[in-house]
Backbone as JSON, one array per atom type, in Angstrom:
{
  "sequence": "XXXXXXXXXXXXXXXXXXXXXXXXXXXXXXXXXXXXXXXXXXXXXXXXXXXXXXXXXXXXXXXXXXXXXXXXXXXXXXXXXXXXXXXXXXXXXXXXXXXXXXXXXXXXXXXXXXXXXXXXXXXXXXXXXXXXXXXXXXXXXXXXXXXXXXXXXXX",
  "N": [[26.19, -2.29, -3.66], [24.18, -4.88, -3.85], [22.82, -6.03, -7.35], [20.63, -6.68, -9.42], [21.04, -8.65, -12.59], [19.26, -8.73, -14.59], [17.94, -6.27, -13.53], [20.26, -4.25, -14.56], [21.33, -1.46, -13.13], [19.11, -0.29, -12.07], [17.12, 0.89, -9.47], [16.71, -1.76, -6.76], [13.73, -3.15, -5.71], [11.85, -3.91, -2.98], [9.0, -5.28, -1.73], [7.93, -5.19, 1.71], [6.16, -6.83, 3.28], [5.06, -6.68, 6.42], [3.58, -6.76, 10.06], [4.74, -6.77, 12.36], [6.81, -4.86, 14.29], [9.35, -4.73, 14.96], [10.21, -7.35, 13.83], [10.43, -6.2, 10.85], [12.08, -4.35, 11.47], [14.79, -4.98, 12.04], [15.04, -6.86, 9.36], [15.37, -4.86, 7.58], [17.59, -4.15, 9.13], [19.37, -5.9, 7.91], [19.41, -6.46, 5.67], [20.62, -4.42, 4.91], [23.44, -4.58, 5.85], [24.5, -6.68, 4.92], [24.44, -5.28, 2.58], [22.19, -6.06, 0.2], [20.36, -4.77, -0.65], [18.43, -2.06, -2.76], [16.48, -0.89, -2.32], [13.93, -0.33, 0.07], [10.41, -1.29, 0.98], [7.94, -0.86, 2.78], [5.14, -1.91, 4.27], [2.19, -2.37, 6.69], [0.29, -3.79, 6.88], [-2.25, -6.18, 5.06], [-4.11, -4.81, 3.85], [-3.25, -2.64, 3.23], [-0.47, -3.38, 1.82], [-1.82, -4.58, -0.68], [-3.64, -2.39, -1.27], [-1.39, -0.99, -2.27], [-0.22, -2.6, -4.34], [-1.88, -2.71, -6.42], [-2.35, -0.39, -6.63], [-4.58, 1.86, -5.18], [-5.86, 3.97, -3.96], [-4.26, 6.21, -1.68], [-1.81, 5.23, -2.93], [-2.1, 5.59, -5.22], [-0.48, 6.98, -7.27], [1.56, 5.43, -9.66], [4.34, 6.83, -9.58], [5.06, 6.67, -6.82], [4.68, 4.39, -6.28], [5.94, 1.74, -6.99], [6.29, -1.02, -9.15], [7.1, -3.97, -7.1], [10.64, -5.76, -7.29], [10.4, -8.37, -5.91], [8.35, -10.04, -3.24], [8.1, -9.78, -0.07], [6.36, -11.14, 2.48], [4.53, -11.48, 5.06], [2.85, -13.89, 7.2], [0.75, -13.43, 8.96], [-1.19, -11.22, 9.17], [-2.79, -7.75, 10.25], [-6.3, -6.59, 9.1], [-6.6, -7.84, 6.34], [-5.32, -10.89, 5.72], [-2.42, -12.92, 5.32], [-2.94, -14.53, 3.32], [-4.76, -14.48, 1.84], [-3.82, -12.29, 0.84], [-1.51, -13.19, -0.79], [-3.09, -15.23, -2.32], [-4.55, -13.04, -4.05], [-2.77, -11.67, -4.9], [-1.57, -14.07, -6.84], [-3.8, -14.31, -8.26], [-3.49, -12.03, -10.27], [-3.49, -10.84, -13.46], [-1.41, -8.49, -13.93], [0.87, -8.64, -11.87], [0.94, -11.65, -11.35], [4.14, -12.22, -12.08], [5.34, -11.59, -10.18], [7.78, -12.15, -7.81], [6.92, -13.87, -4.59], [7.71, -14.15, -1.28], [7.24, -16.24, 1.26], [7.73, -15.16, 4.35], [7.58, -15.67, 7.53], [6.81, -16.41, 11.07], [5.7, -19.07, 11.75], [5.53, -22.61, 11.55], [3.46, -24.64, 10.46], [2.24, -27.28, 8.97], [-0.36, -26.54, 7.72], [-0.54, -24.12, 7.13], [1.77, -23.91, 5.38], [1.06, -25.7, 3.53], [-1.12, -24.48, 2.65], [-0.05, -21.97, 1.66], [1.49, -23.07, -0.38], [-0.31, -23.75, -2.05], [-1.46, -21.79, -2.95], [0.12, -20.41, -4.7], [3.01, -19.64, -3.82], [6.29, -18.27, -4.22], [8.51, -19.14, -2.3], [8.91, -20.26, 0.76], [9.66, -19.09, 4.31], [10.16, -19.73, 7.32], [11.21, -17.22, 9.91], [13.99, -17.14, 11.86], [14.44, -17.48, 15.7], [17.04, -17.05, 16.33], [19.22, -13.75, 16.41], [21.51, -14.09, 15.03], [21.01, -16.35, 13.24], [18.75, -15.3, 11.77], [19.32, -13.11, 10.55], [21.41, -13.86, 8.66], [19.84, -15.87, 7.18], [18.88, -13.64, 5.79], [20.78, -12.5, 4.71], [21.17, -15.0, 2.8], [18.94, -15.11, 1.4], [18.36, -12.13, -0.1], [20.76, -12.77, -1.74], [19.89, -15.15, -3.46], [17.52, -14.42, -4.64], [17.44, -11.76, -5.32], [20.06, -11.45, -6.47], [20.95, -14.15, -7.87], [18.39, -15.43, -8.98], [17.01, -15.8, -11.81], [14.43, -13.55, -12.84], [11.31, -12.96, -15.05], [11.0, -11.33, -17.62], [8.98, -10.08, -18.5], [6.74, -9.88, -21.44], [7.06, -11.58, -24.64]],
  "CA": [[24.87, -2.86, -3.52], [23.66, -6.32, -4.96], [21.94, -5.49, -8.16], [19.9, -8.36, -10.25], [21.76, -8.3, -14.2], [18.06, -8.55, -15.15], [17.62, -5.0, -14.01], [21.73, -3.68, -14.41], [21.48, -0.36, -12.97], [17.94, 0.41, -11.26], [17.52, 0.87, -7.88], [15.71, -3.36, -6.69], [12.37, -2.67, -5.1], [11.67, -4.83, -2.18], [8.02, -4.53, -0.67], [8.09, -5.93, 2.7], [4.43, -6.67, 4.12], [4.96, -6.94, 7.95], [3.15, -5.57, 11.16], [6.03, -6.37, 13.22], [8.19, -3.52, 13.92], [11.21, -5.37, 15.2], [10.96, -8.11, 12.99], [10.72, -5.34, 9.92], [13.75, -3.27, 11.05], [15.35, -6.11, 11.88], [14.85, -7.27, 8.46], [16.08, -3.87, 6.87], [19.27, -3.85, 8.72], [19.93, -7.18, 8.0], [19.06, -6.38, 4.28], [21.74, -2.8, 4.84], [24.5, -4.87, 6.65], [24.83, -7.21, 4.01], [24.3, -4.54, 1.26], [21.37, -6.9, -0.44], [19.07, -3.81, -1.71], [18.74, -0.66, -2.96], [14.89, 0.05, -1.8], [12.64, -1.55, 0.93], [9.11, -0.37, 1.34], [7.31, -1.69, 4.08], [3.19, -2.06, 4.75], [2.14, -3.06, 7.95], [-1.09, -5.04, 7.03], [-2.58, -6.95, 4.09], [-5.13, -3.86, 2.89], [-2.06, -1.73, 2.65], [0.14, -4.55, 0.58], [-3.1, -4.71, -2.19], [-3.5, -0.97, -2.41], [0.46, -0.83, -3.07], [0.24, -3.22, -5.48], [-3.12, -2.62, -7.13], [-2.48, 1.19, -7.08], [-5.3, 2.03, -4.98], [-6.15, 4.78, -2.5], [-2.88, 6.58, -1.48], [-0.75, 4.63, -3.87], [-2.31, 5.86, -7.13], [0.2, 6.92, -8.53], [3.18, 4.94, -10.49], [6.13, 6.96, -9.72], [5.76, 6.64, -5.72], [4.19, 2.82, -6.05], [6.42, 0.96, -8.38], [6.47, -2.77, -8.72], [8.85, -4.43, -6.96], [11.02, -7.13, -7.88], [10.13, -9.45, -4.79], [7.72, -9.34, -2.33], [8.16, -10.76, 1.16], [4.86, -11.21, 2.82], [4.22, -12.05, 6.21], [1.3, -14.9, 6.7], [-0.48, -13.42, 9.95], [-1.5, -9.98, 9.07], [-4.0, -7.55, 10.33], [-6.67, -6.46, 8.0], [-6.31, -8.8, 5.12], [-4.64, -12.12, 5.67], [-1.5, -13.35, 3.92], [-2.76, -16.12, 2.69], [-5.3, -13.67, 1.11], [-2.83, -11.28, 0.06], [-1.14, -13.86, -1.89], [-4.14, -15.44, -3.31], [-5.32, -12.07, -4.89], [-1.41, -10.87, -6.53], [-1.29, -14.36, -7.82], [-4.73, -13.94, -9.21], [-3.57, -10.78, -11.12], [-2.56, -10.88, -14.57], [-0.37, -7.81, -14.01], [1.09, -8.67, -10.56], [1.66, -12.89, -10.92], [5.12, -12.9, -12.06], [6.34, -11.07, -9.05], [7.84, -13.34, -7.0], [6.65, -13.66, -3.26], [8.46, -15.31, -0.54], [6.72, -15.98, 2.94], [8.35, -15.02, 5.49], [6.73, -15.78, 8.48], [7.16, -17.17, 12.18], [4.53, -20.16, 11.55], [5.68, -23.53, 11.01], [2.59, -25.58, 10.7], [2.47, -27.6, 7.76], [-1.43, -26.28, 6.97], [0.41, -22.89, 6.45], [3.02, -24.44, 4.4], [0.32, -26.12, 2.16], [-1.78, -23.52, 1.56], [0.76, -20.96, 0.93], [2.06, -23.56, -2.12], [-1.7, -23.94, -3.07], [-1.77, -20.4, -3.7], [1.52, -20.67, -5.84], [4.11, -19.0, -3.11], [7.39, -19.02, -4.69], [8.8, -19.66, -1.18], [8.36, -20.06, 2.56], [10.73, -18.95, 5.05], [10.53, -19.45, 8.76], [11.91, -16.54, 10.64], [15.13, -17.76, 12.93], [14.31, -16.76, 16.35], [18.64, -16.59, 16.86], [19.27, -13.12, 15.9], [22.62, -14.05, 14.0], [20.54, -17.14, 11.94], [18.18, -13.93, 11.35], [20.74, -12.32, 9.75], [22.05, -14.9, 7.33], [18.87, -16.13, 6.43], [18.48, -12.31, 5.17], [21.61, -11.7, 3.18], [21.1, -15.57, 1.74], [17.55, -14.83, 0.94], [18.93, -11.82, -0.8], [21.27, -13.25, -2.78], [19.58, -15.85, -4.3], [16.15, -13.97, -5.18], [18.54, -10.76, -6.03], [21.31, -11.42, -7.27], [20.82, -15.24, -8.74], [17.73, -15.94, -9.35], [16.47, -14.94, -13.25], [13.5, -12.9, -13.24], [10.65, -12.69, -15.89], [11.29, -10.02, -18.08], [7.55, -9.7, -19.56], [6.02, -10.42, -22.21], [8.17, -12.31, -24.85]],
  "C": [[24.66, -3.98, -4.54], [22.35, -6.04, -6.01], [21.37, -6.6, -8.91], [20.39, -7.83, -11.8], [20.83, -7.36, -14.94], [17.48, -7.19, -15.3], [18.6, -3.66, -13.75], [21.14, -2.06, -14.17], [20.02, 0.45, -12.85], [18.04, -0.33, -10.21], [16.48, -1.18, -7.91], [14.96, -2.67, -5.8], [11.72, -3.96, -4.41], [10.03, -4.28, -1.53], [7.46, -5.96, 0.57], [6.75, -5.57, 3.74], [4.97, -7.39, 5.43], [4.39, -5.9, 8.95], [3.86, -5.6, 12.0], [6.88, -5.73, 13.19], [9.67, -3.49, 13.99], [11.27, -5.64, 14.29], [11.03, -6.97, 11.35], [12.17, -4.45, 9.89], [14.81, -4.08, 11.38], [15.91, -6.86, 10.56], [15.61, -6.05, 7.42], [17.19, -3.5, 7.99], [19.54, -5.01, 8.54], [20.38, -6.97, 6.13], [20.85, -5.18, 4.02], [23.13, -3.43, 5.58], [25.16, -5.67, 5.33], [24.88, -6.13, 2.09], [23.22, -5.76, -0.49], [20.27, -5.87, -1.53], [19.58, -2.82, -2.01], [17.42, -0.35, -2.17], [13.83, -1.2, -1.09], [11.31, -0.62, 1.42], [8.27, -1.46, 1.83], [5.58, -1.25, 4.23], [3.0, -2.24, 5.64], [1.22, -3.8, 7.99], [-1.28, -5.16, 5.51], [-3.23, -5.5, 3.49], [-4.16, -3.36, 2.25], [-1.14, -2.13, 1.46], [-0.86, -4.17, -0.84], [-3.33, -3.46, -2.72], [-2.34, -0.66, -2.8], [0.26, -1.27, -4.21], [-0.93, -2.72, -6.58], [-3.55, -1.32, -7.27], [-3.82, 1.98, -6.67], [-4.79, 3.05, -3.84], [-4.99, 5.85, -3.09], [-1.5, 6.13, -2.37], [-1.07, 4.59, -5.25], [-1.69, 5.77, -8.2], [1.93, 6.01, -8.64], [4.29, 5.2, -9.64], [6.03, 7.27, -8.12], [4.81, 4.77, -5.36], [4.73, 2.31, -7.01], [6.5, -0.18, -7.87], [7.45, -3.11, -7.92], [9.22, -5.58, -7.55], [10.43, -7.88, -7.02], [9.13, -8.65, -4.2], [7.88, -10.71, -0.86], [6.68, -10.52, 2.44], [4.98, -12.4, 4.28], [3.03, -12.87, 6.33], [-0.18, -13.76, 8.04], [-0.47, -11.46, 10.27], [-2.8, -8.86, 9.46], [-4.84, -6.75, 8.82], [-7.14, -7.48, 6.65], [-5.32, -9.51, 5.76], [-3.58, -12.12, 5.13], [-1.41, -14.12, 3.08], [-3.78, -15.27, 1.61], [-4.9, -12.76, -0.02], [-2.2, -11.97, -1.23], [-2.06, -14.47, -2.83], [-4.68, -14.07, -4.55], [-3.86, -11.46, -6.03], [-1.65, -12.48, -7.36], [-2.37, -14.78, -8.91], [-4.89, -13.25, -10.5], [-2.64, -10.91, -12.37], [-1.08, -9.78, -14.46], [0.84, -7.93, -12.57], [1.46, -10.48, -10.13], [2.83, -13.45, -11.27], [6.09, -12.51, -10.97], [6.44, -12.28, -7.91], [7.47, -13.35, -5.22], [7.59, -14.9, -2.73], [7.61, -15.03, 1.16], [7.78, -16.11, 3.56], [7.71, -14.66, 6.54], [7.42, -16.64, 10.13], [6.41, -18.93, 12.23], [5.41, -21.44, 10.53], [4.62, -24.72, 10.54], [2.23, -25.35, 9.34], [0.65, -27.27, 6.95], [-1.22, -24.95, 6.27], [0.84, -22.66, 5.14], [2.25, -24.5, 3.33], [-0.53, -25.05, 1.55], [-1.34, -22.18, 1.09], [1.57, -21.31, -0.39], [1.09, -23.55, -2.75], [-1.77, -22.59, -3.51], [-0.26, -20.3, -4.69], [2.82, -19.67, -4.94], [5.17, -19.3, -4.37], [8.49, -19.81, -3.55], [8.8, -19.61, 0.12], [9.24, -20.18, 3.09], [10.17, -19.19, 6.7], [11.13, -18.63, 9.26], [12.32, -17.35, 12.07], [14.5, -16.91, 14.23], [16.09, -16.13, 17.18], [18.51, -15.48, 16.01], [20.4, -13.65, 14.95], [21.95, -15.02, 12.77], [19.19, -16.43, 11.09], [18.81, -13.65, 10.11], [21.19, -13.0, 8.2], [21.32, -15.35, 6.25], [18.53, -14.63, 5.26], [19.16, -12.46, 3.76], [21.2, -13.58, 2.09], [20.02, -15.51, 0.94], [17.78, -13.31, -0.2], [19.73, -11.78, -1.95], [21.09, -13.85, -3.83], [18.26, -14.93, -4.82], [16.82, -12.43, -6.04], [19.47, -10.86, -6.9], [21.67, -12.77, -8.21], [19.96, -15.28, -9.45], [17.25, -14.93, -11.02], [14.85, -14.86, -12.86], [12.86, -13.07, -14.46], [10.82, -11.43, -16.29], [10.14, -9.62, -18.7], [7.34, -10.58, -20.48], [7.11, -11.04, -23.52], [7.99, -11.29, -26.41]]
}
């Protein structure tokens, strides 16, 4: 399994806000083919995402809601928005160095812009070829996993 240096030897904690059920399991075997994670925890709408993260409701406690490293966030969510969703983690002192990446079907560049105005770290297009699916996964993996350096806190 592809582990990030940053956190040598804990499980990576992926939380994957989508209401699509394909494109979600789609997305976790793409993630399990390539061996990209250790842990994917999935939401199906925006409310759900915010009480994950913000430890609300059902997700009180800590040790079955832990941060994740990434978060991949769908834009067109029911409930809460994604454009919402992201506006409010990168609102949160405890919750804006996690990195988000849209991943979404929506190419339209009002999208685009206001998913950088809210400070995305990046926007993906979902391939509708299953195999450029696929690739996009494990490279999206790689680099946010296994390259990219993480914030380690406070200094």
């Amino acid at each position: 399994m592809l582990k990030n240096t940053k956190f040598a030897g804990e499980p990576l904690e992926i939380l994957l806000v989508e209401d699509n059920e394909d494109h979600a399991e789609l997305i976790g075997r793409s993630f399990e083919k390539h061996q990209v994670l250790n842990k994917l925890k999935l939401v199906r709408d925006g409310a759900e995402a915010l009480d994950y993260l913000f430890r609300r409701n059902r997700y009180s406690d800590p040790a079955t809601s832990p941060r994740p490293h990434i978060i991949l966030l769908d834009l067109r969510l029911p409930k809460v928005d994604g454009l919402e969703v992201l506006s409010q983690i990168k609102e949160s002192e405890m919750l804006n160095r996690i990195p988000i990446v849209v991943l979404t079907s929506s190419k339209a560049n009002g999208d685009i812009n206001k998913a950088y105005a809210h400070h995305v770290n990046s926007y993906l297009v979902k391939p509708v070829d299953f195999n450029k699916f696929t690739e996009l996964m494990k490279d999206l993996g790689f680099y946010w996993l296994g390259w990219n350096q993480q914030s380690g806190g406070p200094e």
